[in-house]
Amino acid sequence: MLLLLLASSAVAGCGGDSPNEKLTLALDFQPNAAHAGIYATLREDLDRRAMIELEVRVPSSSTDSIKLLTAGRADLAVVDIHDLGLARERGEDLVAVGALVQRPLAAVIAAGDIDRPRDLEGRRVGVTGLPSDEAVLRAVVESDGGDFDRVDRVTIGFSAVPSLISGRVDAVVSFWNVEGVALRRRGVRTREFRVDEYGAPRYPELVLVAERDKLERLAGVLDALAEGTRAALADRPATVADLAKASGADEGLVRAQLEAVAPALLPPIRLNRRAIRRWARFDVKFGILKRPPDVRRAFDF
């Protein structure tokens, strides 16, 4: 009996000392309030409670989260949902396992003298060059009865804020939770035409994506991220401090971004099948995707 007790203690001791599983999560962009739940998960050690050691990678200008994922340098990545659709059209077997936000973040942000989307006819609108920008702009303009072909599109890359402030363009296709907040903080009078209020359904803009062969490893980290999102919203001062430290941004700007995006973070991580199906139809209708994606294969509900 004594020998059996000693053996049991040894086994239990070995299990307690076993290292946590390491997982790398690649962000889609510089840290901002949309990533609040990720950084709160680290702050509260929620990953370690799930026996996971989560490492966050911030992409450089020369790479993106999908490249890190497919190169084996990340196990999980934050990805724009349109980019997921395009990657699957290229034959990459990537699967979304959660939603970081529950609504589109894209908008047409216009100078204050533009009252409604159809007023963009004959005006210069800055786009990054991504296919989704054209779709967002078209949906917004056409939903208000405007003629998309009469809008003068100008490729400005990712310089939405300076391009609008300088008057180079009259509007930009950008993100209301980042550039929209930054413009207001700088005192620029703007009007926001959010795409899900002008022509698009409500769908999750940012999703958590993994390669299919790694899905079984992710249940614990998804639960931790969901709990982290709730923690981020419960202790917003701590969340603002985390994000400001990670990004180097001013705390006032981060606080404003968090207040803007907070409602879109709930319910945390959950994928909504109906919302995904509406997104799939939208992306085909407006030319982002050539054919409807197989939602059952592209999303793990």
GROMACS .gro file of C-alpha atoms in nm:
model
  301
    1MET     CA    1   0.000   0.000   0.000
    2LEU     CA    2   0.282   0.240   0.088
    3LEU     CA    3   0.455   0.171  -0.244
    4LEU     CA    4   0.130   0.239  -0.432
    5LEU     CA    5   0.082   0.571  -0.251
    6LEU     CA    6   0.437   0.677  -0.331
    7ALA     CA    7   0.389   0.589  -0.697
    8SER     CA    8   0.063   0.785  -0.714
    9SER     CA    9   0.230   1.089  -0.559
   10ALA     CA   10   0.513   1.070  -0.810
   11VAL     CA   11   0.270   1.060  -1.103
   12ALA     CA   12   0.069   1.352  -0.966
   13GLY     CA   13   0.388   1.550  -0.909
   14CYS     CA   14   0.504   1.494  -1.266
   15GLY     CA   15   0.165   1.612  -1.401
   16GLY     CA   16   0.177   1.931  -1.193
   17ASP     CA   17   0.523   2.019  -1.320
   18SER     CA   18   0.440   1.964  -1.688
   19PRO     CA   19   0.492   2.276  -1.902
   20ASN     CA   20   0.201   2.461  -2.058
   21GLU     CA   21   0.139   2.412  -2.430
   22LYS     CA   22   0.279   2.704  -2.627
   23LEU     CA   23   0.054   2.872  -2.882
   24THR     CA   24   0.136   3.174  -3.098
   25LEU     CA   25  -0.139   3.417  -3.198
   26ALA     CA   26  -0.066   3.661  -3.483
   27LEU     CA   27  -0.247   3.994  -3.488
   28ASP     CA   28  -0.381   4.145  -3.809
   29PHE     CA   29  -0.257   4.496  -3.732
   30GLN     CA   30  -0.088   4.703  -3.465
   31PRO     CA   31  -0.247   4.646  -3.121
   32ASN     CA   32  -0.574   4.838  -3.082
   33ALA     CA   33  -0.900   4.816  -2.892
   34ALA     CA   34  -1.035   4.535  -3.111
   35HIS     CA   35  -0.762   4.321  -2.952
   36ALA     CA   36  -0.869   4.409  -2.597
   37GLY     CA   37  -0.968   4.055  -2.504
   38ILE     CA   38  -0.635   3.914  -2.618
   39TYR     CA   39  -0.430   4.143  -2.396
   40ALA     CA   40  -0.666   4.099  -2.099
   41THR     CA   41  -0.621   3.722  -2.137
   42LEU     CA   42  -0.247   3.771  -2.089
   43ARG     CA   43  -0.290   4.020  -1.804
   44GLU     CA   44  -0.518   3.788  -1.607
   45ASP     CA   45  -0.311   3.474  -1.687
   46LEU     CA   46  -0.623   3.314  -1.829
   47ASP     CA   47  -0.415   3.130  -2.087
   48ARG     CA   48  -0.201   2.968  -1.816
   49ARG     CA   49  -0.511   2.860  -1.626
   50ALA     CA   50  -0.606   2.673  -1.942
   51MET     CA   51  -0.257   2.513  -1.947
   52ILE     CA   52  -0.154   2.728  -2.243
   53GLU     CA   53   0.131   2.974  -2.283
   54LEU     CA   54   0.002   3.228  -2.534
   55GLU     CA   55   0.247   3.442  -2.729
   56VAL     CA   56   0.118   3.738  -2.933
   57ARG     CA   57   0.296   3.836  -3.254
   58VAL     CA   58   0.244   4.178  -3.410
   59PRO     CA   59   0.287   4.168  -3.790
   60SER     CA   60   0.545   4.394  -3.951
   61SER     CA   61   0.481   4.599  -4.263
   62SER     CA   62   0.633   4.319  -4.473
   63THR     CA   63   0.407   4.037  -4.358
   64ASP     CA   64   0.056   3.967  -4.240
   65SER     CA   65  -0.120   3.725  -4.012
   66ILE     CA   66  -0.217   3.475  -4.283
   67LYS     CA   67   0.143   3.452  -4.403
   68LEU     CA   68   0.258   3.384  -4.048
   69LEU     CA   69  -0.010   3.116  -4.017
   70THR     CA   70   0.068   2.934  -4.341
   71ALA     CA   71   0.442   2.958  -4.280
   72GLY     CA   72   0.401   2.774  -3.951
   73ARG     CA   73   0.506   3.076  -3.745
   74ALA     CA   74   0.164   3.112  -3.578
   75ASP     CA   75  -0.099   2.866  -3.457
   76LEU     CA   76  -0.387   3.113  -3.459
   77ALA     CA   77  -0.433   3.445  -3.636
   78VAL     CA   78  -0.664   3.745  -3.637
   79VAL     CA   79  -0.781   3.779  -3.998
   80ASP     CA   80  -1.018   4.009  -4.184
   81ILE     CA   81  -1.311   3.789  -4.287
   82HIS     CA   82  -1.279   3.895  -4.653
   83ASP     CA   83  -0.913   3.787  -4.652
   84LEU     CA   84  -1.019   3.449  -4.517
   85GLY     CA   85  -1.258   3.409  -4.810
   86LEU     CA   86  -0.987   3.506  -5.059
   87ALA     CA   87  -0.736   3.268  -4.900
   88ARG     CA   88  -0.980   2.980  -4.933
   89GLU     CA   89  -1.036   3.069  -5.298
   90ARG     CA   90  -0.660   3.029  -5.342
   91GLY     CA   91  -0.691   2.677  -5.202
   92GLU     CA   92  -0.560   2.740  -4.849
   93ASP     CA   93  -0.743   2.516  -4.601
   94LEU     CA   94  -0.791   2.777  -4.329
   95VAL     CA   95  -1.080   2.767  -4.083
   96ALA     CA   96  -1.232   3.043  -3.870
   97VAL     CA   97  -1.292   2.926  -3.514
   98GLY     CA   98  -1.415   3.244  -3.348
   99ALA     CA   99  -1.518   3.606  -3.401
  100LEU     CA  100  -1.313   3.883  -3.244
  101VAL     CA  101  -1.579   4.144  -3.324
  102GLN     CA  102  -1.943   4.090  -3.414
  103ARG     CA  103  -2.002   4.359  -3.677
  104PRO     CA  104  -1.822   4.517  -3.974
  105LEU     CA  105  -1.565   4.781  -3.886
  106ALA     CA  106  -1.540   4.922  -4.239
  107ALA     CA  107  -1.697   5.257  -4.322
  108VAL     CA  108  -1.681   5.541  -4.567
  109ILE     CA  109  -1.562   5.837  -4.360
  110ALA     CA  110  -1.639   6.164  -4.534
  111ALA     CA  111  -1.560   6.531  -4.481
  112GLY     CA  112  -1.825   6.714  -4.283
  113ASP     CA  113  -1.977   6.891  -4.585
  114ILE     CA  114  -2.092   6.559  -4.734
  115ASP     CA  115  -2.438   6.490  -4.597
  116ARG     CA  116  -2.512   6.147  -4.743
  117PRO     CA  117  -2.344   5.872  -4.946
  118ARG     CA  118  -2.486   5.970  -5.285
  119ASP     CA  119  -2.320   6.311  -5.243
  120LEU     CA  120  -1.990   6.127  -5.314
  121GLU     CA  121  -2.071   6.130  -5.686
  122GLY     CA  122  -1.804   6.343  -5.853
  123ARG     CA  123  -1.593   6.352  -5.535
  124ARG     CA  124  -1.253   6.194  -5.464
  125VAL     CA  125  -1.262   5.894  -5.231
  126GLY     CA  126  -0.944   5.733  -5.101
  127VAL     CA  127  -0.914   5.352  -5.108
  128THR     CA  128  -0.627   5.131  -4.997
  129GLY     CA  129  -0.628   4.915  -5.310
  130LEU     CA  130  -0.779   4.611  -5.136
  131PRO     CA  131  -1.077   4.451  -5.316
  132SER     CA  132  -1.296   4.490  -5.007
  133ASP     CA  133  -1.262   4.872  -5.022
  134GLU     CA  134  -1.430   4.888  -5.361
  135ALA     CA  135  -1.709   4.662  -5.237
  136VAL     CA  136  -1.767   4.869  -4.924
  137LEU     CA  137  -1.773   5.195  -5.120
  138ARG     CA  138  -2.008   5.055  -5.382
  139ALA     CA  139  -2.247   4.913  -5.121
  140VAL     CA  140  -2.260   5.242  -4.931
  141VAL     CA  141  -2.311   5.463  -5.237
  142GLU     CA  142  -2.562   5.240  -5.414
  143SER     CA  143  -2.769   5.186  -5.098
  144ASP     CA  144  -2.837   5.561  -5.102
  145GLY     CA  145  -2.931   5.564  -5.471
  146GLY     CA  146  -2.595   5.695  -5.588
  147ASP     CA  147  -2.401   5.599  -5.900
  148PHE     CA  148  -2.082   5.418  -5.795
  149ASP     CA  149  -1.922   5.470  -6.137
  150ARG     CA  150  -1.936   5.847  -6.087
  151VAL     CA  151  -1.722   5.831  -5.772
  152ASP     CA  152  -1.356   5.921  -5.834
  153ARG     CA  153  -1.153   5.651  -5.657
  154VAL     CA  154  -0.796   5.737  -5.557
  155THR     CA  155  -0.553   5.478  -5.422
  156ILE     CA  156  -0.392   5.617  -5.105
  157GLY     CA  157  -0.267   5.301  -4.936
  158PHE     CA  158  -0.303   5.317  -4.559
  159SER     CA  159  -0.282   5.696  -4.523
  160ALA     CA  160  -0.652   5.762  -4.460
  161VAL     CA  161  -0.613   6.015  -4.178
  162PRO     CA  162  -0.353   6.248  -4.337
  163SER     CA  163  -0.519   6.221  -4.679
  164LEU     CA  164  -0.854   6.337  -4.543
  165ILE     CA  165  -0.705   6.608  -4.321
  166SER     CA  166  -0.496   6.752  -4.606
  167GLY     CA  167  -0.793   6.764  -4.842
  168ARG     CA  168  -0.630   6.529  -5.090
  169VAL     CA  169  -0.957   6.333  -5.086
  170ASP     CA  170  -1.313   6.412  -4.979
  171ALA     CA  171  -1.369   6.074  -4.812
  172VAL     CA  172  -1.186   5.752  -4.729
  173VAL     CA  173  -1.277   5.386  -4.694
  174SER     CA  174  -1.138   5.300  -4.355
  175PHE     CA  175  -1.223   5.164  -4.010
  176TRP     CA  176  -1.458   5.360  -3.788
  177ASN     CA  177  -1.307   5.209  -3.472
  178VAL     CA  178  -0.950   5.326  -3.551
  179GLU     CA  179  -0.921   5.602  -3.813
  180GLY     CA  180  -1.271   5.732  -3.741
  181VAL     CA  181  -1.185   5.777  -3.374
  182ALA     CA  182  -0.845   5.929  -3.455
  183LEU     CA  183  -1.001   6.190  -3.684
  184ARG     CA  184  -1.254   6.297  -3.420
  185ARG     CA  185  -0.978   6.320  -3.159
  186ARG     CA  186  -0.793   6.559  -3.389
  187GLY     CA  187  -1.098   6.780  -3.421
  188VAL     CA  188  -1.180   6.690  -3.781
  189ARG     CA  189  -1.551   6.716  -3.861
  190THR     CA  190  -1.658   6.399  -4.040
  191ARG     CA  191  -1.959   6.188  -4.126
  192GLU     CA  192  -1.941   5.809  -4.096
  193PHE     CA  193  -2.133   5.582  -4.329
  194ARG     CA  194  -2.084   5.239  -4.172
  195VAL     CA  195  -2.123   4.962  -4.424
  196ASP     CA  196  -2.370   4.757  -4.219
  197GLU     CA  197  -2.594   5.063  -4.202
  198TYR     CA  198  -2.565   5.123  -4.577
  199GLY     CA  199  -2.605   4.812  -4.789
  200ALA     CA  200  -2.424   4.535  -4.603
  201PRO     CA  201  -2.546   4.279  -4.350
  202ARG     CA  202  -2.402   4.258  -4.001
  203TYR     CA  203  -2.111   4.012  -4.001
  204PRO     CA  204  -1.792   3.969  -3.794
  205GLU     CA  205  -1.515   4.179  -3.952
  206LEU     CA  206  -1.231   4.006  -3.766
  207VAL     CA  207  -1.218   3.631  -3.713
  208LEU     CA  208  -0.974   3.395  -3.543
  209VAL     CA  209  -0.831   3.156  -3.800
  210ALA     CA  210  -0.622   2.839  -3.788
  211GLU     CA  211  -0.507   2.567  -4.023
  212ARG     CA  212  -0.740   2.270  -4.017
  213ASP     CA  213  -0.488   2.026  -3.872
  214LYS     CA  214  -0.445   2.246  -3.561
  215LEU     CA  215  -0.811   2.285  -3.467
  216GLU     CA  216  -0.808   2.025  -3.187
  217ARG     CA  217  -0.549   2.226  -2.994
  218LEU     CA  218  -0.757   2.543  -2.976
  219ALA     CA  219  -1.057   2.477  -2.751
  220GLY     CA  220  -0.879   2.592  -2.437
  221VAL     CA  221  -0.742   2.912  -2.585
  222LEU     CA  222  -1.082   3.009  -2.729
  223ASP     CA  223  -1.243   2.974  -2.386
  224ALA     CA  224  -0.961   3.181  -2.236
  225LEU     CA  225  -1.005   3.455  -2.499
  226ALA     CA  226  -1.379   3.468  -2.438
  227GLU     CA  227  -1.318   3.511  -2.066
  228GLY     CA  228  -1.046   3.763  -2.146
  229THR     CA  229  -1.288   3.974  -2.349
  230ARG     CA  230  -1.528   3.990  -2.055
  231ALA     CA  231  -1.236   4.083  -1.827
  232ALA     CA  232  -1.124   4.356  -2.068
  233LEU     CA  233  -1.465   4.521  -2.057
  234ALA     CA  234  -1.499   4.480  -1.681
  235ASP     CA  235  -1.168   4.658  -1.608
  236ARG     CA  236  -1.134   4.916  -1.883
  237PRO     CA  237  -0.859   5.128  -1.721
  238ALA     CA  238  -0.633   4.822  -1.701
  239THR     CA  239  -0.721   4.730  -2.059
  240VAL     CA  240  -0.639   5.080  -2.183
  241ALA     CA  241  -0.302   5.064  -2.005
  242ASP     CA  242  -0.226   4.723  -2.160
  243LEU     CA  243  -0.309   4.838  -2.514
  244ALA     CA  244  -0.126   5.170  -2.481
  245LYS     CA  245   0.186   4.989  -2.363
  246ALA     CA  246   0.164   4.732  -2.644
  247SER     CA  247   0.101   4.989  -2.919
  248GLY     CA  248   0.283   5.298  -2.793
  249ALA     CA  249  -0.037   5.499  -2.854
  250ASP     CA  250  -0.172   5.776  -2.636
  251GLU     CA  251  -0.397   5.643  -2.358
  252GLY     CA  252  -0.667   5.896  -2.441
  253LEU     CA  253  -0.686   5.768  -2.797
  254VAL     CA  254  -0.692   5.403  -2.684
  255ARG     CA  255  -0.967   5.483  -2.432
  256ALA     CA  256  -1.179   5.644  -2.704
  257GLN     CA  257  -1.122   5.348  -2.937
  258LEU     CA  258  -1.225   5.103  -2.666
  259GLU     CA  259  -1.545   5.294  -2.590
  260ALA     CA  260  -1.629   5.295  -2.961
  261VAL     CA  261  -1.570   4.925  -3.027
  262ALA     CA  262  -1.680   4.775  -2.692
  263PRO     CA  263  -2.038   4.687  -2.800
  264ALA     CA  264  -1.901   4.497  -3.102
  265LEU     CA  265  -1.692   4.269  -2.877
  266LEU     CA  266  -2.004   4.099  -2.741
  267PRO     CA  267  -2.092   3.815  -2.735
  268PRO     CA  268  -1.724   3.725  -2.710
  269ILE     CA  269  -1.569   3.491  -2.968
  270ARG     CA  270  -1.900   3.332  -3.072
  271LEU     CA  271  -1.960   3.263  -3.443
  272ASN     CA  272  -2.314   3.323  -3.571
  273ARG     CA  273  -2.403   3.091  -3.857
  274ARG     CA  274  -2.674   3.317  -4.004
  275ALA     CA  275  -2.444   3.620  -3.999
  276ILE     CA  276  -2.173   3.422  -4.177
  277ARG     CA  277  -2.412   3.310  -4.450
  278ARG     CA  278  -2.522   3.672  -4.507
  279TRP     CA  279  -2.156   3.776  -4.530
  280ALA     CA  280  -2.090   3.506  -4.793
  281ARG     CA  281  -2.374   3.635  -5.013
  282PHE     CA  282  -2.254   3.996  -4.974
  283ASP     CA  283  -1.895   3.916  -5.075
  284VAL     CA  284  -2.010   3.741  -5.393
  285LYS     CA  285  -2.267   4.008  -5.484
  286PHE     CA  286  -2.011   4.289  -5.455
  287GLY     CA  287  -1.726   4.106  -5.624
  288ILE     CA  288  -1.489   4.035  -5.337
  289LEU     CA  289  -1.526   3.661  -5.396
  290LYS     CA  290  -1.588   3.488  -5.728
  291ARG     CA  291  -1.811   3.218  -5.586
  292PRO     CA  292  -1.992   3.147  -5.258
  293PRO     CA  293  -1.758   2.990  -5.000
  294ASP     CA  294  -1.843   2.659  -4.839
  295VAL     CA  295  -1.943   2.799  -4.499
  296ARG     CA  296  -1.944   2.455  -4.336
  297ARG     CA  297  -1.579   2.401  -4.432
  298ALA     CA  298  -1.457   2.756  -4.375
  299PHE     CA  299  -1.604   2.802  -4.025
  300ASP     CA  300  -1.600   2.573  -3.724
  301PHE     CA  301  -1.918   2.654  -3.532
   0.00000   0.00000   0.00000
